[in-house]
Coordinates of C-alpha atoms (C1' of nucleotides) in Angstrom, one line a residue:
Chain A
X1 CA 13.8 1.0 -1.2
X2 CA 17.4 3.0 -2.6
X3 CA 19.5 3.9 -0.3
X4 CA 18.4 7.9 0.0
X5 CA 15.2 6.9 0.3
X6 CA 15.1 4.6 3.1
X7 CA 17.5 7.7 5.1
X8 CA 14.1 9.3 4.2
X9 CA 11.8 7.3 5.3
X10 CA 13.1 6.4 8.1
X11 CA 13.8 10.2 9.2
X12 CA 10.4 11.5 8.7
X13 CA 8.8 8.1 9.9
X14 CA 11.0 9.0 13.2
X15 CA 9.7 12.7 13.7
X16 CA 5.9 11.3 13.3
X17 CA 6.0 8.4 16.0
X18 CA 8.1 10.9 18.6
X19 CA 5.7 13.7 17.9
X20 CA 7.6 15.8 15.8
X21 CA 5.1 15.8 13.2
X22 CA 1.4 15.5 15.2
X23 CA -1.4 14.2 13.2
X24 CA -2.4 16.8 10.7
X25 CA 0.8 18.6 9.8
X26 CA 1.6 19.2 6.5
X27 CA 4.8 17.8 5.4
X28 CA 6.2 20.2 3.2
X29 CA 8.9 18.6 0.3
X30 CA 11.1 21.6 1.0
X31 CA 11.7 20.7 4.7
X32 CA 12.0 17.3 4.0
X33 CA 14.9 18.0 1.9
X34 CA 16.6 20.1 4.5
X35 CA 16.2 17.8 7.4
X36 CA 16.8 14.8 5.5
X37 CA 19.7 15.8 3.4
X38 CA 18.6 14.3 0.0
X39 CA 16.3 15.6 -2.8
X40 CA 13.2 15.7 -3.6
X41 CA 12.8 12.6 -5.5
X42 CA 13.5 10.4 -2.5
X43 CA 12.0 12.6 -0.3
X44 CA 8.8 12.0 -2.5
X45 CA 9.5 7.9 -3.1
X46 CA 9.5 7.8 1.2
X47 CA 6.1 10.3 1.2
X48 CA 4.7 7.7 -1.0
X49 CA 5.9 4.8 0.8
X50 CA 5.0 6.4 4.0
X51 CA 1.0 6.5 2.4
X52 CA 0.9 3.2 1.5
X53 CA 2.1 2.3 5.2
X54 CA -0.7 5.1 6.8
X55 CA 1.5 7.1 8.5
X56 CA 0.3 10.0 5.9
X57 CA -2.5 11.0 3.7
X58 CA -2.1 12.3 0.3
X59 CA -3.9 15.0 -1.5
X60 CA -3.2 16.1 -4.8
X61 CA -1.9 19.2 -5.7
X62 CA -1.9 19.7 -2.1
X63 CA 1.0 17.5 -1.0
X64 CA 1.1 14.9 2.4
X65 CA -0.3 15.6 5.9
X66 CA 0.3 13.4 8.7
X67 CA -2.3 10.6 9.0
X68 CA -5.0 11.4 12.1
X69 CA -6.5 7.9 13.9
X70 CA -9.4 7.9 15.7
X71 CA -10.0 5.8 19.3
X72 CA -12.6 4.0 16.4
X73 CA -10.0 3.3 14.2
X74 CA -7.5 2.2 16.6
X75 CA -10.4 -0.3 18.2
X76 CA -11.4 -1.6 13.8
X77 CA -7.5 -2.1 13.4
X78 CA -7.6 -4.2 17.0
X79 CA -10.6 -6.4 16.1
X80 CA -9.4 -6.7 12.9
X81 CA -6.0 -8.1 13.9
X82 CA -7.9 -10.5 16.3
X83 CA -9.4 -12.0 13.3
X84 CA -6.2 -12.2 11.1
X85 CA -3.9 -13.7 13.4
X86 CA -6.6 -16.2 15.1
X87 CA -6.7 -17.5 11.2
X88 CA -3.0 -17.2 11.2
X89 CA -2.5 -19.5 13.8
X90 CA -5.1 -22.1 13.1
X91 CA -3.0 -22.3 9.9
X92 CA 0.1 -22.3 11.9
X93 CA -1.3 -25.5 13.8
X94 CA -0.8 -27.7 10.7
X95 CA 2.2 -26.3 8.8
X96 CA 4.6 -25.2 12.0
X97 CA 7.9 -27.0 12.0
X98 CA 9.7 -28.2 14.9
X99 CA 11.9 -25.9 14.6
X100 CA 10.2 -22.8 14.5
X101 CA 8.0 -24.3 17.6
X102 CA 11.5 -24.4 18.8
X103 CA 11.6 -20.8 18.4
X104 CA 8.8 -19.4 19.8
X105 CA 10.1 -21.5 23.6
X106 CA 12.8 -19.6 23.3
X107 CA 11.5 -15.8 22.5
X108 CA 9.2 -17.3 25.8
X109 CA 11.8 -18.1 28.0
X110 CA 13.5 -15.1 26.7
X111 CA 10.3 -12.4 28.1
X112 CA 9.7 -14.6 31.2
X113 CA 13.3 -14.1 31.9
X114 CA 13.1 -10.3 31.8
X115 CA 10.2 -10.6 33.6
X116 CA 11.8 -12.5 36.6
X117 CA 14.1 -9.9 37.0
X118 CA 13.9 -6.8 39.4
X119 CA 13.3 -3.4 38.6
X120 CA 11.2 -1.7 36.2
X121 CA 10.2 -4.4 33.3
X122 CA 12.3 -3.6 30.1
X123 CA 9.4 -3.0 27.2
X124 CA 11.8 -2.5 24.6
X125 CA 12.9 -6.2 24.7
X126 CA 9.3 -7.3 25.3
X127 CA 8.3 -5.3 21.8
X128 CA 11.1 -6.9 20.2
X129 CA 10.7 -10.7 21.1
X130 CA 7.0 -10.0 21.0
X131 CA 6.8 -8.9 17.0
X132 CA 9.8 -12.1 16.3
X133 CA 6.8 -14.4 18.3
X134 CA 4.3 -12.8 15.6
X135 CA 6.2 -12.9 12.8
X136 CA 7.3 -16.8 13.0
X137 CA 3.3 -17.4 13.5
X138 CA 3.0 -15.3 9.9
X139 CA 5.6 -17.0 8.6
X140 CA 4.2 -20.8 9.6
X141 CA 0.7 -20.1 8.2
X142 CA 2.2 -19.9 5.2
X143 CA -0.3 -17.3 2.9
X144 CA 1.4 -14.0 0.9
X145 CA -2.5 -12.7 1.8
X146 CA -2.4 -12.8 5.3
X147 CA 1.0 -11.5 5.4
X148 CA 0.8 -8.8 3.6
X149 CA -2.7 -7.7 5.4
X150 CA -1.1 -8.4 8.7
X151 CA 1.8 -6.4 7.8
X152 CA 0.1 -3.3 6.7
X153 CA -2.7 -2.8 9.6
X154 CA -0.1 -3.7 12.1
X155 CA 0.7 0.0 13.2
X156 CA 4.2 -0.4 14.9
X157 CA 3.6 2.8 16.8
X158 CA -0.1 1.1 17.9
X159 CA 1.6 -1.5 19.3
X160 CA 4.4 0.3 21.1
X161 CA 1.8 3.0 23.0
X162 CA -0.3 -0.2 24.0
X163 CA 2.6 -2.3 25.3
X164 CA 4.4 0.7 27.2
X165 CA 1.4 1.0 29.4
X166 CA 1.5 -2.4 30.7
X167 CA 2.1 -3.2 34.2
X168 CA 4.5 -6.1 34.8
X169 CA 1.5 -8.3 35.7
X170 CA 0.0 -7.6 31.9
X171 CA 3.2 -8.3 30.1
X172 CA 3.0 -11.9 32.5
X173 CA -0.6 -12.5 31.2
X174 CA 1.0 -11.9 27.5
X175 CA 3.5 -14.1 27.8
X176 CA 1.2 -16.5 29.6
X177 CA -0.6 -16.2 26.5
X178 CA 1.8 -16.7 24.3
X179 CA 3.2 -19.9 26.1
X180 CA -0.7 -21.4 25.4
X181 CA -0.5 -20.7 21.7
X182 CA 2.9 -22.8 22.0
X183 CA 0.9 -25.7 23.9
X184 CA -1.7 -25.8 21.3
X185 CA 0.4 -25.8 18.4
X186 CA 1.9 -28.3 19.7
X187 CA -1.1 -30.6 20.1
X188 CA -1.5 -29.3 16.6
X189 CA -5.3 -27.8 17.7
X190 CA -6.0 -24.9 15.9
X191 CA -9.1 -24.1 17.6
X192 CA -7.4 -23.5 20.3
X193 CA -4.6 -21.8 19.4
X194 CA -7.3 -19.3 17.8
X195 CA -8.8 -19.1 20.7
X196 CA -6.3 -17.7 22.7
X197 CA -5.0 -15.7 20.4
X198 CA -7.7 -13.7 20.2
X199 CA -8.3 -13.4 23.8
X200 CA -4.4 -12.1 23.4
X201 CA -5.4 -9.6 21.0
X202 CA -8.9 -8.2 22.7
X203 CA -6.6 -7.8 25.9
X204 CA -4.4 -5.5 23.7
X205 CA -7.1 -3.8 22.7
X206 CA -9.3 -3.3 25.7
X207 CA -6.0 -2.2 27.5
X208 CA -5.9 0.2 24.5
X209 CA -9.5 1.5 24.9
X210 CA -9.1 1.8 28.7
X211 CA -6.3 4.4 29.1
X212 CA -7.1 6.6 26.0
X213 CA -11.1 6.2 26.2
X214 CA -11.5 9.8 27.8
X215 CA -8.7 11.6 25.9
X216 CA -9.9 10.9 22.2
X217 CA -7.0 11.7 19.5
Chain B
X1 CA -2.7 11.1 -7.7
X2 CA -1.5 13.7 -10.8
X3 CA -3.0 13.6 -14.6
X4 CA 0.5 12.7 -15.5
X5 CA 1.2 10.2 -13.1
X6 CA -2.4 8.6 -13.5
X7 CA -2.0 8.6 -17.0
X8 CA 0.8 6.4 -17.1
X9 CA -1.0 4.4 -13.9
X10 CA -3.9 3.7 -16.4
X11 CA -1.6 2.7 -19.8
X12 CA 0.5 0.3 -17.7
X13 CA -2.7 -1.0 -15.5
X14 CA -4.3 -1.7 -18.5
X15 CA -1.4 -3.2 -20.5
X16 CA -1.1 -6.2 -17.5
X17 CA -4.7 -6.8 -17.3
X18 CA -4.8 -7.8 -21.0
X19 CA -2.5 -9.3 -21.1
X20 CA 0.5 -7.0 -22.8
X21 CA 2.5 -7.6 -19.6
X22 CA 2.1 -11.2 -18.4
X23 CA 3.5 -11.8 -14.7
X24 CA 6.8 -11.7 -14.7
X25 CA 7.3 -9.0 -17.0
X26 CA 10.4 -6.8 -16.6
X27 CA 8.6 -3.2 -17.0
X28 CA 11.6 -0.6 -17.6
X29 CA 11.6 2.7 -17.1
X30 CA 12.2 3.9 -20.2
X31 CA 9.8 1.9 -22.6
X32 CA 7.2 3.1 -20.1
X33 CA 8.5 6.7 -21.0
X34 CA 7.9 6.1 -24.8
X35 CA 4.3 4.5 -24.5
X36 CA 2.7 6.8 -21.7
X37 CA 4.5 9.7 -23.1
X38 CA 5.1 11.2 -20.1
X39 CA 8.3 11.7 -18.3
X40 CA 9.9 9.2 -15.6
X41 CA 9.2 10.6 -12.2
X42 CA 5.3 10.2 -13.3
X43 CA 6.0 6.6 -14.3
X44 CA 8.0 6.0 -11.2
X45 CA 5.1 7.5 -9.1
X46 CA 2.4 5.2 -10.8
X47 CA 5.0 2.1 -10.6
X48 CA 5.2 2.9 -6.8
X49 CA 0.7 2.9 -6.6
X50 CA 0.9 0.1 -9.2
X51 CA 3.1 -2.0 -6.6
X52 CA 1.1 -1.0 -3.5
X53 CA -2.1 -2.0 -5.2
X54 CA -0.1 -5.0 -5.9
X55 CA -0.1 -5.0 -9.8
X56 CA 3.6 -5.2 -9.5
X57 CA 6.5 -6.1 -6.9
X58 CA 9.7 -3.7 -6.6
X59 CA 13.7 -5.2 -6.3
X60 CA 15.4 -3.0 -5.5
X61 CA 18.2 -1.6 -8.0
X62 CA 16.5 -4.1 -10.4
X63 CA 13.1 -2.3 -11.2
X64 CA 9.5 -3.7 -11.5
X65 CA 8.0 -6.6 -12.2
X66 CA 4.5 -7.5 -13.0
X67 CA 3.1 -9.6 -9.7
X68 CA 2.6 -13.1 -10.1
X69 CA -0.2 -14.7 -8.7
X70 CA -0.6 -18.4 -7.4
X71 CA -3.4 -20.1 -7.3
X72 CA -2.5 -20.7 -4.0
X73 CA -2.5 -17.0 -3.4
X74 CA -6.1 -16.7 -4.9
X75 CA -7.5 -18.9 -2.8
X76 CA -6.5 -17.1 0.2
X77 CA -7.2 -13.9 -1.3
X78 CA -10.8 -15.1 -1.7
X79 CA -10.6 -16.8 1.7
X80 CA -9.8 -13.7 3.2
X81 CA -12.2 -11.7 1.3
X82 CA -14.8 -14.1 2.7
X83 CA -14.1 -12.7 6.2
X84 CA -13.7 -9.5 5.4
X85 CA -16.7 -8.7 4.0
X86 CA -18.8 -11.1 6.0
X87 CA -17.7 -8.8 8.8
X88 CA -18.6 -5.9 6.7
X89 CA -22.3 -6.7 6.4
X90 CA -22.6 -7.6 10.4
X91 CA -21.9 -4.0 10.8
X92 CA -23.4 -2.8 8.3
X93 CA -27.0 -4.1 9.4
X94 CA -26.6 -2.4 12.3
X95 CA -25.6 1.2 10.4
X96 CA -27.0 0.8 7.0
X97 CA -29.5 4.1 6.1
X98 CA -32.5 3.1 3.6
X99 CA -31.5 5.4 0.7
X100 CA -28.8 2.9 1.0
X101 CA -31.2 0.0 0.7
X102 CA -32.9 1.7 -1.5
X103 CA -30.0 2.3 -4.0
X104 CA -29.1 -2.0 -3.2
X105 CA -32.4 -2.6 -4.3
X106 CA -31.6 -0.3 -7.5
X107 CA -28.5 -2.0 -8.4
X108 CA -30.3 -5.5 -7.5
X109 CA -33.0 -4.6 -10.0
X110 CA -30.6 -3.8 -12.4
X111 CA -28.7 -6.9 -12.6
X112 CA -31.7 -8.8 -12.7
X113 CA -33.1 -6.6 -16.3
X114 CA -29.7 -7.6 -17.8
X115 CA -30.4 -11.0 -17.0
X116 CA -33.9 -11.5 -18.5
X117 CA -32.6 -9.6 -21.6
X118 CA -31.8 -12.2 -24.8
X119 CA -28.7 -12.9 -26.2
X120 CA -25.4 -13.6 -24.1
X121 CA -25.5 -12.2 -20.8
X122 CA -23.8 -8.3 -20.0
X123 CA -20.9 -9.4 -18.0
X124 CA -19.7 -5.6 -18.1
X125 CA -23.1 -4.3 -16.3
X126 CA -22.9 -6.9 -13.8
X127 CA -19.2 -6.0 -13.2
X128 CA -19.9 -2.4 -12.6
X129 CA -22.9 -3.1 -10.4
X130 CA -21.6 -5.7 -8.6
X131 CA -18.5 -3.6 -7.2
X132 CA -21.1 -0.3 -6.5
X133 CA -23.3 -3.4 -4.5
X134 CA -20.2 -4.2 -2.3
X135 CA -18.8 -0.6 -2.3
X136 CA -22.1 0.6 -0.3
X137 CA -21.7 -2.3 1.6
X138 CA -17.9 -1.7 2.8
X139 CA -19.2 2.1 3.6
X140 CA -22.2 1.3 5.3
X141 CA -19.9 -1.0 7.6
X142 CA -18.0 2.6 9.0
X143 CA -14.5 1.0 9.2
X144 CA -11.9 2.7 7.6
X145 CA -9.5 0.0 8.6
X146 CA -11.9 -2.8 6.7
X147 CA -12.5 -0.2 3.5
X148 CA -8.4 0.4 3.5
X149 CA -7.4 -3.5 3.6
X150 CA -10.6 -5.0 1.4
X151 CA -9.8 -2.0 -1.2
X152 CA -6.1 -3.6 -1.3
X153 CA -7.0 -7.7 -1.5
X154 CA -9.7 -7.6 -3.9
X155 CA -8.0 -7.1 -7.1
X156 CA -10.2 -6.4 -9.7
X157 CA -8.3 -8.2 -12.2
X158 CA -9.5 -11.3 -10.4
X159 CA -12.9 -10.3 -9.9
X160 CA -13.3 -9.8 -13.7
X161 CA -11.8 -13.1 -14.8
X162 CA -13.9 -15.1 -12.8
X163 CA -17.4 -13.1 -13.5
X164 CA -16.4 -13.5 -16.9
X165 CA -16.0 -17.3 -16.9
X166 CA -19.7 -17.0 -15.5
X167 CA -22.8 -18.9 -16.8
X168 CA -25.9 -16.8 -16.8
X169 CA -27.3 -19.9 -14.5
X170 CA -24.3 -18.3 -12.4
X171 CA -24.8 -14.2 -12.4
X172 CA -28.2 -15.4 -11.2
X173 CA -27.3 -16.9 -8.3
X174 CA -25.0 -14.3 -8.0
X175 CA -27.7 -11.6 -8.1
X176 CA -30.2 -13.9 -6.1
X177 CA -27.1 -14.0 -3.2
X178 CA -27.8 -10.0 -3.3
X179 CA -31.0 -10.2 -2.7
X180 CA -30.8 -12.7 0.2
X181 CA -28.5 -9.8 1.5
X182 CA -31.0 -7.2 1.1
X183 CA -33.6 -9.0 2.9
X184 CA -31.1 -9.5 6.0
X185 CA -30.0 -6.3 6.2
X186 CA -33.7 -4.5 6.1
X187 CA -34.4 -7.8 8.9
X188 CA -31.3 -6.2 10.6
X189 CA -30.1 -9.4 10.6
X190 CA -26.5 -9.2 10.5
X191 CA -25.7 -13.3 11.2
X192 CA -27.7 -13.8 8.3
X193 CA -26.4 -11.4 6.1
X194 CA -22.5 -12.8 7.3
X195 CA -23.6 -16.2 6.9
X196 CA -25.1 -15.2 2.8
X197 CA -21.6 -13.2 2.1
X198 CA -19.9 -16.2 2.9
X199 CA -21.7 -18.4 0.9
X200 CA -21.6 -15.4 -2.0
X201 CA -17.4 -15.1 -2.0
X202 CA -17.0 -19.0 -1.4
X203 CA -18.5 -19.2 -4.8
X204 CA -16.7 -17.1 -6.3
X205 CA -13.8 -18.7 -4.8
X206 CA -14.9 -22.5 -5.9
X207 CA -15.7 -21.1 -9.6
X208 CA -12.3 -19.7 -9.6
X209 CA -10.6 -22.8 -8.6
X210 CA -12.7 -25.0 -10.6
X211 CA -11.6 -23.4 -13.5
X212 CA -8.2 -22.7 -13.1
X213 CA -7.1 -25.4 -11.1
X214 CA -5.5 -28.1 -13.9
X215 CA -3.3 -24.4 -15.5
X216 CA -1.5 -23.5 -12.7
X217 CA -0.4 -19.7 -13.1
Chain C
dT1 C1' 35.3 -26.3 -23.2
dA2 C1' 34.3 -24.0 -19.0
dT3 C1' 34.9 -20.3 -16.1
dA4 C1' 36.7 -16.1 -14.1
dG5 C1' 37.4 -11.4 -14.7
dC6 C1' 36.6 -7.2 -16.9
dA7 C1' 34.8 -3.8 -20.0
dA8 C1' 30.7 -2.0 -22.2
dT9 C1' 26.0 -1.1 -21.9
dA10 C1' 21.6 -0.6 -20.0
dT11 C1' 18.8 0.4 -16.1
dT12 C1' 17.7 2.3 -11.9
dG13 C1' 18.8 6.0 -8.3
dT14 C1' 19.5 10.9 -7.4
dA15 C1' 19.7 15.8 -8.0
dT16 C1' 17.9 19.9 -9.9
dA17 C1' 15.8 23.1 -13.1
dC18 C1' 11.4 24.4 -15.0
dA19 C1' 6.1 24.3 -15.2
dT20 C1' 1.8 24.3 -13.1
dT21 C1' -1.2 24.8 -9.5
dT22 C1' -2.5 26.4 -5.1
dA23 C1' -2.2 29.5 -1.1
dT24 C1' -1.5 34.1 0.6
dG25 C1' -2.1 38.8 1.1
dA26 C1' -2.6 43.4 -0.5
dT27 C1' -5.7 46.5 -2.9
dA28 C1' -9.8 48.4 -4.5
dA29 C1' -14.7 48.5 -5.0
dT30 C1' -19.1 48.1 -2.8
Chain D
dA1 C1' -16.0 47.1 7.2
dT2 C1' -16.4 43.4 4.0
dT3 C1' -15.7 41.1 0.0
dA4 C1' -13.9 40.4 -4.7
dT5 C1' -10.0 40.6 -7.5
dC6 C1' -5.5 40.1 -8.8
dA7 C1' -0.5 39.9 -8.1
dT8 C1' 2.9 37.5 -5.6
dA9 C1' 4.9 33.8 -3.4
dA10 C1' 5.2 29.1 -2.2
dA11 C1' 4.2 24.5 -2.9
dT12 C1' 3.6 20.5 -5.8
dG13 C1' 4.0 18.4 -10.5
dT14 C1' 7.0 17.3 -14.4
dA15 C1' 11.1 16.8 -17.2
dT16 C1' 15.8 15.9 -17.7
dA17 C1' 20.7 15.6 -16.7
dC18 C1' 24.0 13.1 -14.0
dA19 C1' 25.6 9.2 -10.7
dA20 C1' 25.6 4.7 -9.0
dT21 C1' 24.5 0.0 -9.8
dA22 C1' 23.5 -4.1 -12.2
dT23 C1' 23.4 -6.8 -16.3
dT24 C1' 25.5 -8.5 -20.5
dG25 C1' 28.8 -10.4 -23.3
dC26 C1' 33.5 -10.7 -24.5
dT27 C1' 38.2 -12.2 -23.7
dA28 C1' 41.7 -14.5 -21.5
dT29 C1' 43.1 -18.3 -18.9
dA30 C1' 42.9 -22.8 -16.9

DNA sequence: TATAGCAATATTGTATACATTTATGATAAT
DNA sequence: ATTATCATAAATGTATACAATATTGCTATA
């Protein structure tokens, strides 16, 4: 992506995930322009870019509205995620290197560490370390496929609304889970690593499905 | 998409798939102007679909370039796939409708005429009714999430070269795998159904491999 | 001869004017 | 009052001119 339309995307991306856009407004090209301060072709590169990444819907001769999710939706992309990254990390068990198990002790000791301190937990750097844990898994299994799947049902705002209603004692079970998947990479037993990732992932999504059961988008 | 836009989307689709652009292929801008005869900003917009249905990949400041595939990469693709819709037909013998049966049956009994015909077998018909098979499938299975991601991995250049290295011996398995489906899904039997659309991709999948494996892409 | 630097050229990125289509709202007929 | 029709406006679709960037190939120098 050019320079003007990254500034773009990254604008209009921003004004969907803090509400500024809700689900269902039409994003108009003229508006974009103003608030963006480029023109319309890279206003209309980042609304394409922004399809292909669901954060909007196109319709022809009608222009881009912001993309609506259902609680279904939300709960396919969940289960479907489960799947992916329990395959991810079986694959993982038998390519990882040294190193990147290396890694992954650190981005654990790096959580458990905010975790140990007082005060309210801080979610930002759990949702940072926590992507840099997924993304070295991705990485180690090693498949363009399951990459490039992963990377496009991942919703970042999904994963950010789930993570910022944990309690200090989820974001310990996480990690906990996380420092498992490091165990059984180690012993270089997929199964197991599968396993508990996707007992990580359900939790996501049954914490998901709890708080938002009785609001529906 | 527009009439311009999808114009050019179909001349440059079609040049890749035979073969006019092989992988690798810088496609510029402006021969794309000449040939689709249509101005830039609708070949830009079908180069940006063409690269998120993955005909193509994007470099920035550099252009397009037509997508190279692996073998490697098929195999996943077709591993994946595997999953995919074996999920899809678990839910969908839970949701399917029997006009949707019905219309499996249809497509089913269709195959099978073009089969028992003389003369070297249709691979065209089976193409066409094989993807309208699987496309009441995915929407019987009610997951826009699984629709979205198997609509983007199974690439129909793919799916055409390997039915077309098919023996008739082989379209009939294919077609007797459908049936085997049918009769799970009217048994509401969705293990059985999974357990048949695994067999039916990983098939595919070994044909595939089998053929290409001594080229390498 | 090999390589570094630079100029020329080609290609992509951006802005904007024009064309086409769709949405809006006023007016008139039933 | 309601609906159909049409004019107007506003939005998207398309074309093209201009700007920034990357590639290419030449020349000068070591």
């Amino acid at each position: 992506m050019s320079k003007a339309t990254e500034k773009a995307y990254t604008i209009i991306r921003e004004n969907i995930l803090n509400g500024g856009y809700p689900p269902g407004t039409h994003l108009k090209e003229g508006e974009l322009v103003e608030k963006c301060g480029v023109s319309r072709t890279p206003v209309r590169d980042a609304l394409r870019q922004l399809a292909t990444d669901r954060y909007v819907v196109t319709h022809r001769n009608q222009g881009v509205f912001v993309n609506q999710w259902t609680v279904d939706d939300i709960k396919d992309i969940f289960e479907l995620r489960s799947i992916l990254e329990s395959i991810v990390v079986e694959r993982a068990a038998i390519h990882i290197s040294s190193d990147d198990v290396a890694n992954l002790k650190a981005i654990h000791l790096k959580i458990q560490t905010m975790l140990d301190q007082n005060g309210p937990p801080k979610v930002e750097v759990f949702l940072v370390e926590n992507k840099a844990f997924h993304q070295i898994l991705i990485s180690a299994a090693n498949s363009r496929t399951l990459a490039d799947t992963l990377a496009q049902i991942v919703q970042p705002p999904l994963i950010a609304q789930t993570a910022r209603q944990y309690t200090r004692q989820e974001l310990q079970r996480s990690n906990d889970h996380h420092l498992d998947i490091i165990n059984a990479l180690e012993a270089k037993d997929g199964a197991w690593a599968a396993s508990v990732m996707k007992t990580h992932i359900i939790s996501a999504q049954r914490k998901f499905v709890n708080t938002y059961k009785d609001e529906e988008t």
